[in-house]
XYZ file of C-alpha atoms in Angstrom:
682
model
C 74.069 65.412 131.174
C 70.239 65.380 133.092
C 66.734 65.283 132.052
C 64.492 67.460 134.644
C 63.198 63.818 135.667
C 67.496 63.639 137.491
C 67.915 60.838 134.386
C 71.326 60.755 132.436
C 71.477 60.482 128.767
C 74.511 58.483 127.879
C 75.563 59.252 124.492
C 76.455 56.107 121.983
C 79.059 55.801 119.101
C 77.112 56.841 116.289
C 76.460 60.592 118.150
C 79.575 60.689 119.679
C 81.287 60.145 115.842
C 79.194 62.443 114.604
C 80.166 65.300 117.114
C 83.391 64.583 115.836
C 82.516 64.472 112.311
C 80.556 68.109 113.358
C 84.543 69.221 115.189
C 86.117 68.461 111.189
C 83.091 70.240 109.457
C 83.703 73.456 111.922
C 87.301 72.942 111.917
C 86.679 73.270 108.023
C 84.763 76.248 107.649
C 85.847 78.515 110.575
C 88.755 80.294 108.407
C 85.208 82.013 107.187
C 83.612 83.224 110.581
C 83.940 86.916 110.044
C 85.093 88.609 113.515
C 81.743 91.094 113.362
C 79.633 87.747 114.096
C 79.786 88.539 118.091
C 76.673 90.820 116.976
C 74.353 87.850 116.500
C 73.874 85.805 119.242
C 74.039 81.346 118.481
C 70.181 79.269 117.624
C 69.050 77.164 115.234
C 66.334 77.451 113.382
C 62.670 76.628 115.306
C 61.187 74.498 114.998
C 64.359 72.394 113.945
C 64.962 70.493 110.965
C 65.319 67.504 109.639
C 68.669 65.806 109.691
C 71.101 68.752 110.654
C 74.305 67.519 111.180
C 77.131 69.735 110.064
C 74.727 73.030 110.909
C 76.978 75.260 112.743
C 75.977 78.401 114.402
C 79.243 80.753 116.218
C 79.892 83.166 118.382
C 83.292 85.429 118.234
C 83.927 88.121 120.829
C 86.241 90.579 119.133
C 84.966 93.927 121.363
C 86.676 96.120 123.099
C 89.509 94.500 125.712
C 89.065 91.354 124.275
C 92.847 90.224 125.313
C 91.379 90.277 128.608
C 88.586 87.933 128.108
C 88.916 84.509 129.444
C 86.012 82.793 128.663
C 82.196 83.574 127.883
C 79.371 82.505 129.912
C 76.050 81.399 127.424
C 72.880 81.440 128.385
C 69.913 79.127 127.207
C 66.670 80.761 126.117
C 63.873 78.519 128.805
C 62.443 77.535 125.743
C 65.236 75.045 124.825
C 64.194 71.789 123.377
C 64.683 68.917 121.616
C 63.213 65.608 120.996
C 63.648 62.507 123.122
C 66.396 59.766 121.490
C 68.719 60.903 119.274
C 68.797 65.026 119.177
C 71.732 66.526 120.725
C 72.827 69.967 121.128
C 77.166 69.603 120.967
C 78.942 72.758 122.400
C 82.071 73.366 121.530
C 85.181 76.051 122.346
C 87.981 77.613 121.030
C 90.103 75.315 118.816
C 87.082 73.181 118.574
C 87.624 71.386 121.654
C 84.599 69.804 122.512
C 82.497 71.249 125.447
C 79.915 68.734 126.044
C 76.838 66.922 124.391
C 73.219 68.319 126.025
C 69.885 67.678 125.201
C 67.815 70.635 125.295
C 66.473 70.098 128.089
C 69.759 70.275 129.870
C 70.466 73.779 128.323
C 66.476 75.118 129.511
C 67.210 78.512 131.066
C 71.247 77.001 131.889
C 73.911 78.290 131.491
C 77.906 77.332 129.677
C 80.737 78.200 130.531
C 82.710 77.382 127.403
C 87.163 78.638 127.602
C 87.925 81.071 125.376
C 86.356 83.909 122.901
C 84.332 82.136 121.163
C 81.424 79.413 121.301
C 80.164 76.901 118.201
C 76.419 75.566 118.996
C 75.204 72.861 116.462
C 72.296 70.878 116.794
C 72.097 67.823 115.550
C 68.433 65.362 114.738
C 67.658 62.224 112.560
C 63.565 63.234 112.831
C 61.564 66.330 111.918
C 62.055 68.995 114.812
C 58.453 69.434 116.819
C 60.852 71.400 119.298
C 62.138 74.692 119.859
C 65.856 73.902 119.254
C 68.187 76.452 121.623
C 68.757 80.281 121.377
C 71.085 82.145 123.549
C 69.322 84.771 125.059
C 72.824 86.338 126.708
C 76.339 86.248 127.201
C 79.072 87.557 129.619
C 82.457 87.953 128.709
C 83.877 86.874 131.690
C 87.289 88.904 132.593
C 89.429 88.198 135.738
C 87.568 89.062 138.570
C 88.550 88.564 142.519
C 86.462 85.258 144.335
C 87.193 86.388 147.814
C 85.820 82.831 150.449
C 84.071 83.111 153.496
C 84.816 79.719 155.377
C 81.851 80.591 158.253
C 84.840 78.639 160.650
C 86.256 76.771 158.845
C 90.379 76.967 157.114
C 90.833 80.322 155.773
C 90.664 80.027 152.396
C 92.995 82.695 149.682
C 90.926 85.045 147.097
C 90.985 84.054 143.478
C 91.623 85.969 140.770
C 90.415 84.233 137.726
C 88.026 84.752 135.514
C 86.285 81.199 136.486
C 86.791 78.713 138.803
C 87.810 75.289 137.041
C 88.060 73.874 141.504
C 86.639 74.891 144.300
C 89.591 75.290 147.215
C 88.957 72.929 149.775
C 88.410 74.141 153.737
C 88.131 72.044 156.639
C 85.888 72.404 159.974
C 86.315 70.320 163.183
C 83.504 67.876 163.854
C 81.674 68.998 160.738
C 81.223 68.067 157.340
C 81.476 70.509 154.331
C 78.223 70.967 152.529
C 79.358 72.763 149.035
C 79.757 76.284 148.236
C 77.207 79.172 147.922
C 77.172 82.696 146.414
C 74.756 84.088 149.553
C 74.938 84.026 152.777
C 71.335 82.518 153.080
C 72.481 79.457 151.344
C 69.575 79.615 149.123
C 69.242 77.974 146.542
C 71.744 74.988 145.075
C 75.385 74.307 146.221
C 77.689 75.967 142.999
C 78.660 73.935 140.218
C 81.939 73.711 138.500
C 82.891 75.104 135.952
C 81.556 78.856 137.840
C 82.228 82.123 137.018
C 81.664 85.597 137.874
C 81.340 88.288 135.813
C 82.518 90.845 139.126
C 84.414 90.374 142.173
C 82.565 88.335 144.750
C 82.661 86.187 148.117
C 81.378 82.740 148.131
C 79.620 81.503 151.339
C 81.449 77.502 152.938
C 78.005 75.689 154.408
C 78.329 72.504 157.187
C 76.446 69.761 157.777
C 76.990 67.470 161.110
C 76.563 64.773 158.755
C 78.236 63.922 156.467
C 77.064 65.720 152.690
C 74.935 64.396 149.262
C 75.322 66.427 146.966
C 73.073 64.679 144.020
C 73.824 67.298 141.651
C 77.443 66.090 141.630
C 76.616 63.094 139.718
C 75.333 61.847 136.394
C 73.587 58.959 137.077
C 71.665 56.379 135.205
C 68.341 54.774 136.357
C 68.675 51.114 135.745
C 65.572 48.189 134.593
C 65.925 47.352 137.705
C 64.954 50.539 139.576
C 68.883 50.906 141.230
C 71.005 53.464 140.391
C 74.529 53.173 138.725
C 76.458 56.577 139.474
C 78.189 56.933 136.222
C 80.589 60.381 136.082
C 81.458 62.117 139.665
C 81.315 65.840 138.924
C 82.186 67.416 142.119
C 85.178 69.249 143.313
C 85.450 67.802 147.382
C 87.943 66.253 148.951
C 86.033 63.773 150.441
C 83.334 62.341 148.633
C 80.196 59.951 150.366
C 78.892 57.967 147.669
C 74.986 58.633 148.083
C 72.643 55.633 149.400
C 70.234 56.375 147.120
C 68.735 58.768 144.743
C 64.939 59.345 144.115
C 63.743 57.114 146.635
C 65.631 54.364 144.575
C 68.664 52.500 145.880
C 72.074 53.027 144.577
C 74.358 49.836 143.567
C 76.693 50.683 140.923
C 79.626 52.807 140.258
C 80.325 52.921 136.836
C 83.800 52.765 134.473
C 86.090 55.819 135.137
C 83.167 57.429 137.189
C 86.447 59.353 139.165
C 89.162 59.863 136.230
C 90.074 63.367 137.031
C 88.485 63.991 140.404
C 90.186 66.223 142.053
C 88.590 63.076 145.435
C 90.934 62.287 148.090
C 89.076 60.298 149.896
C 85.883 57.573 148.477
C 83.566 56.396 151.666
C 81.112 53.890 150.221
C 78.210 52.827 151.900
C 76.542 49.378 152.379
C 74.724 48.870 149.664
C 77.338 49.805 146.993
C 77.525 46.105 145.744
C 79.287 46.713 142.444
C 82.185 48.504 141.522
C 83.680 48.215 138.179
C 87.303 47.887 137.533
C 88.588 50.793 136.362
C 86.205 53.316 138.480
C 88.810 54.692 140.441
C 91.390 54.887 137.182
C 93.403 58.258 136.797
C 91.681 59.139 140.078
C 95.164 60.510 140.599
C 94.388 61.932 143.894
C 93.059 59.558 145.332
C 94.535 57.867 148.671
C 91.555 56.172 150.786
C 88.898 53.688 149.975
C 86.749 53.449 153.452
C 83.626 50.919 152.934
C 80.975 50.386 155.248
C 81.665 47.552 157.029
C 77.993 46.529 157.223
C 78.671 45.786 152.812
C 77.861 42.589 152.012
C 80.253 42.286 149.405
C 83.504 44.838 149.936
C 85.769 45.818 152.940
C 88.515 48.296 153.579
C 91.794 48.012 154.864
C 94.525 50.563 155.625
C 92.504 52.846 152.562
C 92.369 49.789 150.032
C 89.585 48.122 148.290
C 89.514 44.273 149.435
C 86.595 42.142 148.722
C 83.892 41.281 152.037
C 86.513 37.752 152.647
C 89.662 40.526 151.988
C 90.931 37.118 149.882
C 91.132 39.267 147.004
C 92.643 42.620 146.732
C 90.025 44.783 144.523
C 91.886 48.515 143.884
C 95.097 50.246 145.060
C 94.470 54.079 145.777
C 96.435 55.583 142.595
C 97.826 58.021 144.990
C 99.568 55.287 147.178
C 103.580 54.939 147.630
C 106.304 53.737 147.813
C 106.533 49.895 148.206
C 102.651 47.563 149.092
C 103.217 44.411 150.625
C 100.294 41.718 149.637
C 98.845 40.970 153.214
C 99.732 36.470 153.699
C 95.303 36.364 153.342
C 95.148 37.863 149.561
C 95.037 35.045 147.363
C 93.823 36.403 144.146
C 93.686 40.257 142.446
C 91.567 42.367 140.991
C 91.988 43.107 137.233
C 93.101 46.710 137.011
C 94.511 46.235 140.815
C 97.594 48.857 140.735
C 96.481 50.102 136.674
C 97.917 53.941 137.876
C 99.357 53.793 140.381
C 102.080 55.544 139.383
C 104.642 56.549 142.477
C 104.191 52.689 143.413
C 108.374 51.770 143.384
C 106.721 47.541 144.109
C 105.756 44.523 145.047
C 106.244 42.525 148.103
C 103.621 39.258 146.890
C 102.900 36.933 150.174
C 102.793 33.133 148.381
C 99.267 32.057 147.584
C 98.983 34.528 144.657
C 99.323 32.631 141.233
C 97.612 35.078 138.913
C 99.217 38.197 138.100
C 95.762 39.438 135.631
C 94.929 42.082 133.173
C 96.297 45.257 133.374
C 96.997 44.910 137.153
C 100.651 47.038 137.005
C 99.383 49.668 133.346
C 101.367 52.671 133.693
C 102.846 52.670 137.335
C 105.200 54.253 136.249
C 107.955 54.528 139.215
C 108.326 49.681 138.562
C 112.573 50.092 137.369
C 112.553 45.979 138.145
C 110.282 43.299 138.517
C 110.859 39.812 139.899
C 107.549 37.845 139.161
C 107.330 35.521 142.710
C 108.126 32.327 141.427
C 104.145 30.500 142.677
C 102.277 32.676 139.748
C 102.137 30.803 136.609
C 99.985 33.470 134.578
C 100.598 36.593 134.088
C 97.901 38.039 132.309
C 96.856 40.720 129.180
C 98.546 43.942 128.964
C 99.802 43.117 133.077
C 102.701 45.902 132.145
C 102.225 47.954 130.027
C 102.699 51.935 130.101
C 105.792 51.682 133.167
C 108.089 53.148 131.642
C 110.694 52.342 133.404
C 110.533 48.620 134.449
C 113.461 47.844 132.501
C 114.212 44.510 134.936
C 111.935 42.071 133.776
C 112.654 37.882 135.386
C 110.991 35.736 134.931
C 110.531 31.791 135.793
C 109.794 28.479 134.393
C 106.798 28.438 135.992
C 104.873 31.031 134.270
C 102.742 28.671 132.010
C 101.102 31.582 130.210
C 101.697 35.154 129.251
C 99.302 37.381 128.087
C 99.136 39.802 124.757
C 101.571 42.634 124.692
C 101.702 42.547 128.544
C 104.876 43.688 128.976
C 104.825 46.206 125.699
C 104.976 49.843 126.481
C 108.529 49.156 128.880
C 111.076 50.278 129.236
C 112.168 46.515 128.303
C 110.094 46.958 125.586
C 110.994 50.391 123.946
C 114.893 49.844 124.182
C 116.082 48.819 120.875
C 118.770 47.124 122.099
C 117.088 44.515 123.582
C 115.404 42.837 120.784
C 117.278 40.042 118.568
C 118.108 41.415 114.865
C 115.568 44.013 115.977
C 113.030 41.550 115.186
C 112.373 38.989 118.380
C 112.228 40.449 122.551
C 113.518 37.620 124.740
C 113.772 37.460 128.269
C 114.601 34.910 130.878
C 113.910 32.205 127.884
C 110.902 33.605 126.855
C 110.457 35.200 123.061
C 107.554 37.934 124.442
C 107.505 39.923 120.868
C 107.659 40.488 117.155
C 107.734 42.657 114.998
C 104.967 43.563 113.455
C 106.503 45.787 111.147
C 109.474 43.610 110.153
C 108.953 41.644 107.347
C 111.141 38.879 107.546
C 110.394 35.212 106.062
C 112.035 33.087 107.518
C 111.786 33.149 112.559
C 114.665 30.807 113.920
C 113.462 30.416 117.137
C 116.652 31.028 120.166
C 118.053 27.554 121.818
C 117.112 27.736 124.970
C 113.637 29.175 123.781
C 111.472 28.101 126.499
C 107.661 29.679 125.898
C 106.509 31.588 123.378
C 103.964 34.702 124.305
C 100.364 34.433 123.426
C 99.439 36.360 120.439
C 104.050 36.964 119.230
C 102.993 36.157 115.383
C 99.601 37.156 115.551
C 98.201 38.321 111.994
C 102.109 38.326 110.994
C 102.088 37.342 107.504
C 105.818 37.519 106.082
C 106.311 34.771 108.328
C 106.416 32.050 106.658
C 108.563 28.705 108.058
C 108.963 29.420 111.877
C 112.373 26.686 113.249
C 111.860 25.939 117.187
C 114.345 25.370 119.492
C 114.455 21.888 121.187
C 113.771 23.503 124.383
C 110.670 25.166 123.657
C 107.915 23.529 125.652
C 104.751 25.869 125.496
C 103.015 27.555 122.658
C 100.451 30.943 124.318
C 97.507 31.566 122.840
C 96.876 33.268 119.691
C 100.354 32.962 119.002
C 100.666 32.308 115.021
C 96.750 33.475 114.574
C 95.900 34.364 111.517
C 99.365 34.222 110.320
C 98.263 33.579 106.677
C 102.034 32.952 105.238
C 103.027 30.074 107.225
C 103.896 27.417 105.250
C 106.003 24.792 107.376
C 106.224 24.886 111.493
C 107.835 21.710 112.356
C 107.163 21.698 116.119
C 109.547 19.447 117.792
C 110.150 17.251 120.141
C 109.218 17.884 123.960
C 106.726 20.333 123.668
C 103.967 20.625 126.151
C 101.366 23.014 125.734
C 99.717 24.419 122.701
C 97.639 27.352 124.017
C 94.028 28.637 122.225
C 93.882 29.291 118.613
C 97.799 28.995 118.715
C 97.565 28.207 114.644
C 94.124 29.059 113.300
C 93.985 30.467 110.024
C 97.039 29.927 109.151
C 95.518 29.772 105.265
C 98.761 28.173 104.210
C 100.099 25.773 106.363
C 99.630 21.523 104.849
C 100.444 19.645 107.601
C 100.845 19.843 110.975
C 102.517 16.399 113.099
C 101.436 17.068 116.956
C 104.590 15.456 118.830
C 104.070 12.129 121.619
C 105.373 14.925 124.593
C 102.684 17.222 124.206
C 99.515 16.642 126.478
C 97.563 19.900 126.164
C 96.179 21.382 122.853
C 94.539 24.241 124.475
C 90.849 24.483 124.957
C 89.183 25.364 121.594
C 90.460 26.390 118.321
C 94.022 25.157 117.562
C 93.426 24.831 114.138
C 90.754 26.155 112.813
C 90.034 27.603 110.205
C 93.014 26.359 108.351
C 91.611 25.743 104.684
C 94.916 24.706 103.363
C 95.377 21.583 105.871
C 95.660 17.976 104.576
C 96.576 15.892 107.137
C 97.419 15.627 110.710
C 98.963 13.683 113.126
C 97.891 14.027 116.872
C 100.465 11.786 119.683
C 100.502 9.924 122.465
C 100.210 12.501 124.684
C 96.896 13.968 124.159
C 93.944 12.598 125.558
C 91.257 15.129 124.488
C 90.827 16.930 120.717
C 89.934 20.513 122.348
C 86.079 21.690 120.402
C 87.100 23.177 116.811
C 90.066 22.205 117.116
C 90.146 21.436 112.586
C 86.947 23.308 112.236
C 86.608 25.000 108.889
C 89.947 22.840 107.343
C 88.221 22.065 104.110
C 91.093 20.637 102.321
C 91.667 18.514 105.139
C 91.703 14.753 104.286
C 93.667 12.584 106.538
C 93.606 13.267 110.682
C 95.680 10.126 112.551
C 95.543 9.395 116.578
C 96.202 7.367 119.541
C 94.556 4.888 121.283
C 95.160 8.296 124.282
C 92.619 9.773 122.992
C 90.217 9.695 125.399
C 87.665 12.619 124.115
C 86.503 14.994 120.244
C 85.291 18.249 121.401
C 81.784 19.693 120.342
C 82.210 20.280 116.507
C 85.912 19.293 116.362
C 85.901 18.825 112.376
C 82.801 20.323 112.078
C 83.398 21.713 108.141
C 85.419 19.191 107.347
C 84.292 19.219 103.962
C 87.240 16.534 102.653
C 87.607 14.558 105.527
C 88.158 11.425 103.993
C 90.628 8.219 106.605
C 91.042 7.991 109.684
C 93.727 6.110 111.289
C 93.509 4.929 114.573
C 96.620 3.740 116.965
C 95.387 1.818 119.066
C 92.836 -1.704 119.589
C 89.819 -1.574 118.502
C 88.206 -1.634 121.878
C 89.735 2.003 122.856
C 87.879 2.875 119.616
C 84.463 2.463 120.974
C 85.110 3.793 124.040
C 85.873 7.471 122.467
C 83.950 10.129 123.508
C 82.686 11.807 120.511
C 80.482 15.530 121.423
C 78.505 16.939 118.811
C 79.079 18.552 115.364
C 82.292 15.878 114.204
C 79.760 14.094 111.252
C 82.191 14.531 109.232
C 84.455 12.541 111.683
C 81.856 9.710 112.677
C 80.976 8.729 109.589
C 83.862 7.364 108.780
C 85.674 3.778 109.617
C 89.136 4.235 111.000
C 92.131 2.298 109.901
C 93.220 0.610 112.745
C 97.486 0.758 113.087
C 98.654 -2.110 115.274
C 102.496 -2.453 116.108
C 102.321 -5.566 117.845
C 105.513 -6.492 119.675
C 106.118 -3.126 121.953
C 109.381 -2.513 123.566
C 111.149 -1.633 127.170
C 110.992 1.692 127.074
C 109.082 2.797 124.057
C 106.177 3.167 125.863
C 104.755 5.337 122.954
C 105.344 2.186 120.452
C 106.604 4.606 117.697
C 110.215 2.944 117.411
C 112.099 5.580 119.580
C 112.525 5.402 123.648
C 113.533 9.358 123.860
C 111.894 12.333 125.989
C 108.126 11.529 124.135
C 108.042 8.249 126.029
C 109.385 9.633 129.740
C 106.441 12.523 129.344
C 103.761 9.491 128.519
C 105.810 7.515 131.770
C 105.624 10.411 133.696
C 101.626 10.699 133.634
C 101.661 6.625 134.925
C 103.662 7.544 137.751
C 101.755 10.572 139.240
C 98.731 8.684 137.998
C 96.912 11.204 135.930
C 97.028 8.033 133.154
C 96.173 4.481 133.322
C 97.897 2.289 131.118
C 96.734 -0.161 129.441
C 98.320 -3.805 129.275
C 100.803 -2.932 126.462
C 101.691 0.729 128.056
C 102.252 -1.330 131.959
C 104.795 -3.881 130.002
C 107.203 -0.573 128.090
C 106.767 1.649 131.164
C 107.749 -1.426 133.358
C 111.405 -1.685 132.832
C 112.898 -3.354 135.564
C 109.491 -6.354 135.352
C 109.064 -5.649 138.530
C 104.785 -5.308 137.962
C 104.786 -1.940 139.267
C 105.340 1.528 137.354
C 107.307 3.561 139.740
C 110.210 6.410 140.210
C 112.268 3.598 139.075
C 111.446 3.079 136.147
C 111.752 7.138 134.543
C 115.625 6.202 136.640
C 116.239 3.984 134.028
C 113.862 5.797 130.953
C 116.704 8.156 130.701
C 119.037 5.461 130.925
C 117.699 4.421 128.269
C 117.411 7.574 125.988
C 120.787 8.741 127.155
C 121.874 5.058 126.423
C 123.925 3.935 129.457
C 121.743 0.381 129.640
C 119.677 -0.774 127.036
C 116.788 -3.716 127.784
C 115.416 -6.297 125.501
C-alpha cells in the first residue's frame, strides 16, 4: 500500500492477526447477511469510533443476471481517510478471501476489484477517530465483456472475453521498449494496473518507448531511514522488468524478500545501484529465466542469465525457470542460501571441486531431482537444503560430510517413504542417522552399528527417549541432536567418537553423569550440556583442548568435574550458575594447571583448588595415561604427528614407541600393532 507521498505502509504482525480475526468474525456472521444487503453501500461510522475490531459492513449482489457477475468494482469516496499508524481498512471478497489491508489515503477516490459477488469491509483502529473512515459511493457489477488490444505496431494480441483482466497480454516491437497499456489512444493519465475491469467492451492501447521504461506504480516500496529505497513487491505484469534506479529522487538499493513472488516475469534487469538483493527475492517467480546485471554494479554480476556476486566466485541465484542440469563453473567457490530454491525443472547439478558447503534451502522444492550425490569436497549440508524435493529418492552421502543441518532431507521421496524407516522410527542413509519420528514413543533407542554420524536436531525435544545406545562406529553427533530430551537418563558415549556439536545434549534435565571419551577432540562452540539441571558429575577426556562457552552453564547440581592436562582454555561462562560445584580433579601437572586460560564468568570454577591426579609410570603406547592402549591413544598420537598438538615430556615418552626420539608415522604403525596385540612393549 502507498500513501499519497508514495511511501509504503507495511502492516505488522499484530495487524495481520487482526485481519485474520476479522475474517473469522465474518465467517461466523456471514449467514446472517440478508440477500437484499445490496441496497446499502458499505460505509463505516464517521468519524469512526475507538476499538472497532470486527465491525464489518458488506455488499452482496443478488439482482438481475447475478449468475453472470464475476466481480465487483468498488469505488471509495474521495473523503475516505484513516489516522496514521495502526488504523487499517481490510477488504474481503467471496469465501472471505482477504483482498488486502489499506490505509484511508490509498483508497480515497480509488477503486478496488473484488472477485465474486460479495465484498466485506472492516475498519480496525486503536484510537478515537478524527478522520472520516470509509464510504463506498458506487459499485460496478462486472459481467464478461470483450477486451480488444491495439498494439500500435507491436505483435498482435487476441481479444479476451472476461469480466476483468488478471494479467495483461504481452506484445513485442522491434527496437522499442513496452511502456504499459492505456485505456485511451492519447495515452493520458497513467498506465493501467492490475486487476483491471470495465463494465463494457473496451479497446486498450500499447505504449512504447525508445528507452527502458519503469512504471513506479508497479512497485510497493519503502523509504528507509538512510534515505534509500527498498523495493518490497513488484505488482506489474511485464515479461521484462527494469528495476528503477531511483524513486522520488532517492536511490533504490535493495530488493526485499519475495518481491517477485508469483510475478509473470521472464527477465529482470538490475542496474548499477542495487547493492542488496535478498536471498529469496525471486522465490516462486516460476517464469523467471534471466537475471541480467549492469556491468557497472559493484556488488553483483550475471552470466547466461544467472546471478553471481561481483567476483563471480559466489553463485547467488539460479532463475526458477531453469530447466535441465546446471553446471557450476570452475571459478565458483561458494553457493548462496536458497541458490536453487524453487527450480522445479532442475534435473541435476554438476559441481566443481571448490564448493565445500551446500547451504540452507539450497535445493528446496526442486521437484524434478530424483537422485543426488553429495560431492566428495562437500563437508556441510545446511538446514532444509533438500526440503520439498518430492522426487528425490536416491541420496549418496560420503564420510567427508561433517555436518548435516536440521531437516536437510525432510519431505523428500526418501523421507516420505515409510519403508525406508528402521522399525518405523529411524531414517538412515549411507551411515548417517538423518531423522527420528517425533510421534513415536520409543524409550530405549539403539542406533545401528555402522552409523558414523547423527545429523543435527535428530532427537530434538523428543521427551520419550530415556536411554540411547551408541555404536562403536559413531564419529560425530550434530548440533542440537539431543537438545531438550527431558527424559534422557543415560547416554554412554563410545570410544572413537571425535565430535560433539553445539548444544548437542543441552536441556537434558534427567541426565546425571557424562563421560567424554579421550577420542573426542571437539565439543562444539557453545552450550554442549547447558541447562542440564540434574547433572552431578562430568569427566572430559585427554583429546579436548578447549571447553566451549556455556558448556556447563546452569548445571545447578554439578558437584565434580574431571579435566586433563591437555586442556588449554575454558570458554566464557562455561561454569556460570554451577552453584553446587565442589571438586575439580585435574589429570596433569601443576604447571599445566597454572597455564590454563580461563575466560570470564567462571567464578564457580576458579574459586576451587584442584585435586591433582598423577600416574607416575607412563607406558609406551598409553599416550593418555589411562591404563589402556586403544584407539583413543591413536587419535592423540595422530595430533602429535600432524603438529596440531605438542606433547609434554611424559606424552613424548609414551608416543615414541621405537624410542628413536621422534614421533612419526612409524610410531603410528607400531601403535596399531599394540592395539591389535601383535606386539608388546614395556
